[in-house]
mmCIF file of C-alpha atoms in Angstrom:
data_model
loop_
_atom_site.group_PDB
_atom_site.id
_atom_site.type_symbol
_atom_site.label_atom_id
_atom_site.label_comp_id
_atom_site.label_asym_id
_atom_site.label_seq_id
_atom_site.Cartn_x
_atom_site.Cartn_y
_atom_site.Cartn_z
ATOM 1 C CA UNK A 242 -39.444 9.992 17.252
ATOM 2 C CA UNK A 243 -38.712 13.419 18.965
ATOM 3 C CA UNK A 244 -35.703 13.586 16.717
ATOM 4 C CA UNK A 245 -37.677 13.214 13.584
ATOM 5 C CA UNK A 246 -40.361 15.515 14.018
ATOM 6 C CA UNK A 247 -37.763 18.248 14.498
ATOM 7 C CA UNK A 248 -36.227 17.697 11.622
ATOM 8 C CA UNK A 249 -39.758 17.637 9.736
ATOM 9 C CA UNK A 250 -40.246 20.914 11.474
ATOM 10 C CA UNK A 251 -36.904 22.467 10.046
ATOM 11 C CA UNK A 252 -37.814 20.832 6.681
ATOM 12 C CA UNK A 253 -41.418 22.784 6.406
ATOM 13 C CA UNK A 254 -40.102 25.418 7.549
ATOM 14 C CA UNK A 255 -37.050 25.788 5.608
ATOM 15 C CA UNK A 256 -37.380 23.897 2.412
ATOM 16 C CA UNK A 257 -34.324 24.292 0.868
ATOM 17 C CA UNK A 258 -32.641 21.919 3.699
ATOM 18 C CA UNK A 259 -34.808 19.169 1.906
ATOM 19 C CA UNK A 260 -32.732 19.706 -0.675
ATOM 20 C CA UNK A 261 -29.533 20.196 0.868
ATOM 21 C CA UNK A 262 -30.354 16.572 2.536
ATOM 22 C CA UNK A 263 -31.763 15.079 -0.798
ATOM 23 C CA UNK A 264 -28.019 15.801 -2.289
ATOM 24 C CA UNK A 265 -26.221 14.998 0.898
ATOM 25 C CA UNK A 266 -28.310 11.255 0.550
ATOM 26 C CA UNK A 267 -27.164 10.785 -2.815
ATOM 27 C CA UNK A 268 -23.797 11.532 -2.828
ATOM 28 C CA UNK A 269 -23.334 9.372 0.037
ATOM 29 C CA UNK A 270 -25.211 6.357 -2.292
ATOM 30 C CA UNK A 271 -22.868 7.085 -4.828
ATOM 31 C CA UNK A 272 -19.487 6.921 -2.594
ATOM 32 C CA UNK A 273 -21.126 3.719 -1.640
ATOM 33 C CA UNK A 274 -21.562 2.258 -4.903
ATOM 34 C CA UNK A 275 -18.239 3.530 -5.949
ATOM 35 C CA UNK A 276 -16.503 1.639 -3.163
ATOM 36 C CA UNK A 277 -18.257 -1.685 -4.088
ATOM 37 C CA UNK A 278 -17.024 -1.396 -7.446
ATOM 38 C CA UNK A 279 -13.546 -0.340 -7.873
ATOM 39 C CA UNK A 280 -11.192 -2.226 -8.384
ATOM 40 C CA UNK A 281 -7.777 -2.974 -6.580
ATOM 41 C CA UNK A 282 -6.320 -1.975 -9.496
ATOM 42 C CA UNK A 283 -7.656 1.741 -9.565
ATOM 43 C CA UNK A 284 -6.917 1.555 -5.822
ATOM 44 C CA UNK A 285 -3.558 1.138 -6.735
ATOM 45 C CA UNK A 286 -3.835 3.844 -9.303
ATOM 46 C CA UNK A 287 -4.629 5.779 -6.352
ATOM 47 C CA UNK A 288 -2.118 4.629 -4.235
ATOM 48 C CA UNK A 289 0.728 5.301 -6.301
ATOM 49 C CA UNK A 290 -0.485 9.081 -7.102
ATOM 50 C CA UNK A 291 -0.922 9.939 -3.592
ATOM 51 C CA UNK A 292 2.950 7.848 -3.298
ATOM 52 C CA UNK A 293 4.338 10.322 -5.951
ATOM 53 C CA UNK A 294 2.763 13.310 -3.545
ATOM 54 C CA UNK A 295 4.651 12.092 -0.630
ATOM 55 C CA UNK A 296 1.476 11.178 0.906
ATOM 56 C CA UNK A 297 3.168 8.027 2.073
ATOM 57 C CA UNK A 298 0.707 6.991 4.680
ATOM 58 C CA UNK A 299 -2.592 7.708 2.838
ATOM 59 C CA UNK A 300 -0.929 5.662 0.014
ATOM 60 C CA UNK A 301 0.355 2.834 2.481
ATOM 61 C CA UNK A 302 -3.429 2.793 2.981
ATOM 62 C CA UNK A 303 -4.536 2.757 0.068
ATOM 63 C CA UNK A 304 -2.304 -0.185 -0.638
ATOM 64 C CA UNK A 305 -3.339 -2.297 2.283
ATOM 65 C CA UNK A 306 -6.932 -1.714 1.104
ATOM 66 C CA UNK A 307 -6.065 -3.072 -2.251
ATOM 67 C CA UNK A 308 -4.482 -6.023 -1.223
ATOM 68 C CA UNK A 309 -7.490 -7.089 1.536
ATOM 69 C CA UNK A 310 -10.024 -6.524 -1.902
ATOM 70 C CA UNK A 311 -7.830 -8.606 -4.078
ATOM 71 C CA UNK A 312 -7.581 -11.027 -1.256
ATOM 72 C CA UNK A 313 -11.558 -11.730 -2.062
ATOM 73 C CA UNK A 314 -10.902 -11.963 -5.695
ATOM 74 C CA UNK A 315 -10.545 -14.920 -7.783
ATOM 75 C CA UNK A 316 -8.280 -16.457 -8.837
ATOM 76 C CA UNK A 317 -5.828 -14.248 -6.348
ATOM 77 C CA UNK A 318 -3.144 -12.571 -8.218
ATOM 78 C CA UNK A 319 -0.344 -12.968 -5.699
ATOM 79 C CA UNK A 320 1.780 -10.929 -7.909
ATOM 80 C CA UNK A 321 -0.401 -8.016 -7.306
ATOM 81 C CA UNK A 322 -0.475 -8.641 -3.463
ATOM 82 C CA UNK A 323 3.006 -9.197 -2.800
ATOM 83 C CA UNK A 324 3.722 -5.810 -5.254
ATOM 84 C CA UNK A 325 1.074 -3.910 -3.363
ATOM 85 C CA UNK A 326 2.704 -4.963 0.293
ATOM 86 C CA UNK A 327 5.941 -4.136 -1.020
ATOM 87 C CA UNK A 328 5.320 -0.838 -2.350
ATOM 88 C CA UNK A 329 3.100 -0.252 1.091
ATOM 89 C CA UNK A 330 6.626 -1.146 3.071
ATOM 90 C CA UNK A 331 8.300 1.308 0.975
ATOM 91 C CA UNK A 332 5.587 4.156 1.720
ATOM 92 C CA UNK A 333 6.507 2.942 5.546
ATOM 93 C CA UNK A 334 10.447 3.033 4.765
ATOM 94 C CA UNK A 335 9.843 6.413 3.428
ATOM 95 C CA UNK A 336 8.148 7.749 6.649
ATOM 96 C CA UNK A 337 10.906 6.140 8.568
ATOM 97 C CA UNK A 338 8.083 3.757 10.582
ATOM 98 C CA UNK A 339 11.445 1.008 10.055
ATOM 99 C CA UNK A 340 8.947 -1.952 11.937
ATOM 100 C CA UNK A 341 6.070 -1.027 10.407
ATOM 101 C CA UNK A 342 7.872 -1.444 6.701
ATOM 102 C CA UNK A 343 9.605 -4.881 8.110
ATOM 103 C CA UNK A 344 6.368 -6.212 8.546
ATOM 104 C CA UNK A 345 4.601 -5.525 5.383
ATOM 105 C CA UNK A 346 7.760 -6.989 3.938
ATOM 106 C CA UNK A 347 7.851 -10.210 5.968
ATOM 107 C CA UNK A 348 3.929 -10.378 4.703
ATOM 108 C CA UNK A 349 4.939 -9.827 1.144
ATOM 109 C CA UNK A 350 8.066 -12.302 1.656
ATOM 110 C CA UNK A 351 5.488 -14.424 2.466
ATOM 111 C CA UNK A 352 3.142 -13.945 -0.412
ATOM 112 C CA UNK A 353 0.277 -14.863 1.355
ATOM 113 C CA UNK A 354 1.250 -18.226 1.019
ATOM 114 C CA UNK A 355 1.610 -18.453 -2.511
ATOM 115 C CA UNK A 356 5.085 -18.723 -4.532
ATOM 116 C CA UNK A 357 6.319 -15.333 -6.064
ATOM 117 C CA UNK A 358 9.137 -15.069 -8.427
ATOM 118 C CA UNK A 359 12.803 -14.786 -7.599
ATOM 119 C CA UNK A 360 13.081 -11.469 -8.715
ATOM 120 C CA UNK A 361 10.559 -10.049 -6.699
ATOM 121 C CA UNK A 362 11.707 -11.614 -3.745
ATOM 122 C CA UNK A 363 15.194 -10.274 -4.106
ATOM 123 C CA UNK A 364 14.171 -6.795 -4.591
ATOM 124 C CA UNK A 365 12.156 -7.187 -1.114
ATOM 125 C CA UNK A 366 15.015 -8.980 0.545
ATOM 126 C CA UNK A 367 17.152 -5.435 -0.889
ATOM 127 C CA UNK A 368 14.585 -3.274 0.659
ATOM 128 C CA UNK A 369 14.638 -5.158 4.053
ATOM 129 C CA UNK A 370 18.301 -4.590 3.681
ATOM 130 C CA UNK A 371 17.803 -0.583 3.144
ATOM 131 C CA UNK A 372 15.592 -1.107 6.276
ATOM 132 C CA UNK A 373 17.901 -2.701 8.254
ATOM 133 C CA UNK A 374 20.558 -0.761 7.527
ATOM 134 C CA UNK A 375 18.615 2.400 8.447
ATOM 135 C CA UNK A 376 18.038 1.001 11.930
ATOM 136 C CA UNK A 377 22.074 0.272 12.610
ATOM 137 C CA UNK A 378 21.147 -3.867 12.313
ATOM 138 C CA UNK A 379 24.178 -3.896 9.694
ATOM 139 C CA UNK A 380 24.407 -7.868 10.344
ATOM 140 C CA UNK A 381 20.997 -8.122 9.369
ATOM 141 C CA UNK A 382 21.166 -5.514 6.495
ATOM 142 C CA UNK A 383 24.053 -7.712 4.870
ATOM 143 C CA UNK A 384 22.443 -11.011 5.275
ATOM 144 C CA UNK A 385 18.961 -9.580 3.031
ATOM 145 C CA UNK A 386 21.774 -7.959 0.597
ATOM 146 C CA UNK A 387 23.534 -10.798 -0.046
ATOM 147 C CA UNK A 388 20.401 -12.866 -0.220
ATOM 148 C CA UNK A 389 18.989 -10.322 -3.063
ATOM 149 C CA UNK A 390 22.525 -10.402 -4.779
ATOM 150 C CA UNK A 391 22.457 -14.230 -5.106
ATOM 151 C CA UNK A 392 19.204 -14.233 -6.642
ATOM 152 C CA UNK A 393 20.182 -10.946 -8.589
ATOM 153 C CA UNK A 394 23.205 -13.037 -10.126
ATOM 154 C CA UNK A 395 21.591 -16.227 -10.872
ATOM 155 C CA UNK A 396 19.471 -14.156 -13.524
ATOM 156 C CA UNK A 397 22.133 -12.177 -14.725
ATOM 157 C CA UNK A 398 20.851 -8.916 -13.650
ATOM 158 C CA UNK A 399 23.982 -7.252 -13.528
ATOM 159 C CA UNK A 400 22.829 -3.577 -12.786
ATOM 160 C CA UNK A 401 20.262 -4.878 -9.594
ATOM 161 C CA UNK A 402 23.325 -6.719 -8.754
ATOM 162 C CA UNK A 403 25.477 -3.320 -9.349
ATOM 163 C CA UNK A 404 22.663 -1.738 -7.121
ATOM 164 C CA UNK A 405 22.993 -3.836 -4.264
ATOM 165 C CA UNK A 406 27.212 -3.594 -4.278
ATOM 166 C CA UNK A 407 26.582 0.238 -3.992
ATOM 167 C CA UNK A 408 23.977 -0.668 -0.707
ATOM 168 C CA UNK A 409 26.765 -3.049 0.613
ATOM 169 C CA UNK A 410 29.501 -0.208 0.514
#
């Protein structure tokens, strides 16, 4: 109670901090409301801007909080999910964090469950690779290549499968 009469004090007294407070109240309210309604997708937006700007781990965290809202939506688009944990790996990668980056591409190997499409799981499998091979695992590195090359070839994707020859040295 102390603390409020103070500040009701400071208020008559100085009347422009009323107002100060009255804006400082509202934009608060509106960052509120503006978190409750955007959508992963302008998340994303956000994610990938601050990616471009080499902001890798603001945008690795922008990514995670994209995928945890689309988690809540419905239906779940998985595609979005296991995109949006790749590209956070990749924002990881870049940072050289080489565990951190594994894991958000075991969870988007994963898929949260859900089946994902060849071609996105061979394009994780090559970045695992690129991981691996960063951390001197070159066992490992060639096992994820050679995984994303067979998928690569069974859809006749001749440059990914160019790409990964290049990785393989």
């Amino acid at each position: 109670m102390g603390t409020i009469c103070v500040l009701w004090k400071i208020m008559i007294i100085k009347p422009r901090h009323l107002l100060l407070l009255a804006v400082l109240l509202q934009n608060c309210a509106l960052l509120t409301t503006y978190n409750v309604f955007i959508t992963p997708q302008e998340i994303i937006n956000k994610a990938e801007m601050l990616d471009e700007a080499e902001e890798y781990k603001k945008a690795a965290d922008q990514y995670e909080i994209a995928v945890e809202k689309e988690m809540k939506a419905t239906p779940i688009d998985t595609l979005f999910i296991v995109t949006a944990l790749d590209n956070a790996g990749w924002c990881y990668f870049s940072l050289e964090n080489y565990t951190k980056a594994l894991e958000y591409y075991d969870r988007a190997l994963s898929g949260g469950g859900l089946s994902i499409s060849d071609t996105l799981t061979a394009e994780i499998f090559r970045h695992r690779g690129m991981v691996f091979d960063w951390m001197f695992k070159p066992q490992e590195a060639l096992t994820n290549f050679e995984g994303a090359l067979e998928i690569f070839k069974k859809y006749n994707l001749e440059y990914k499968v160019s790409d990964i020859l290049v990785e393989i040295g």
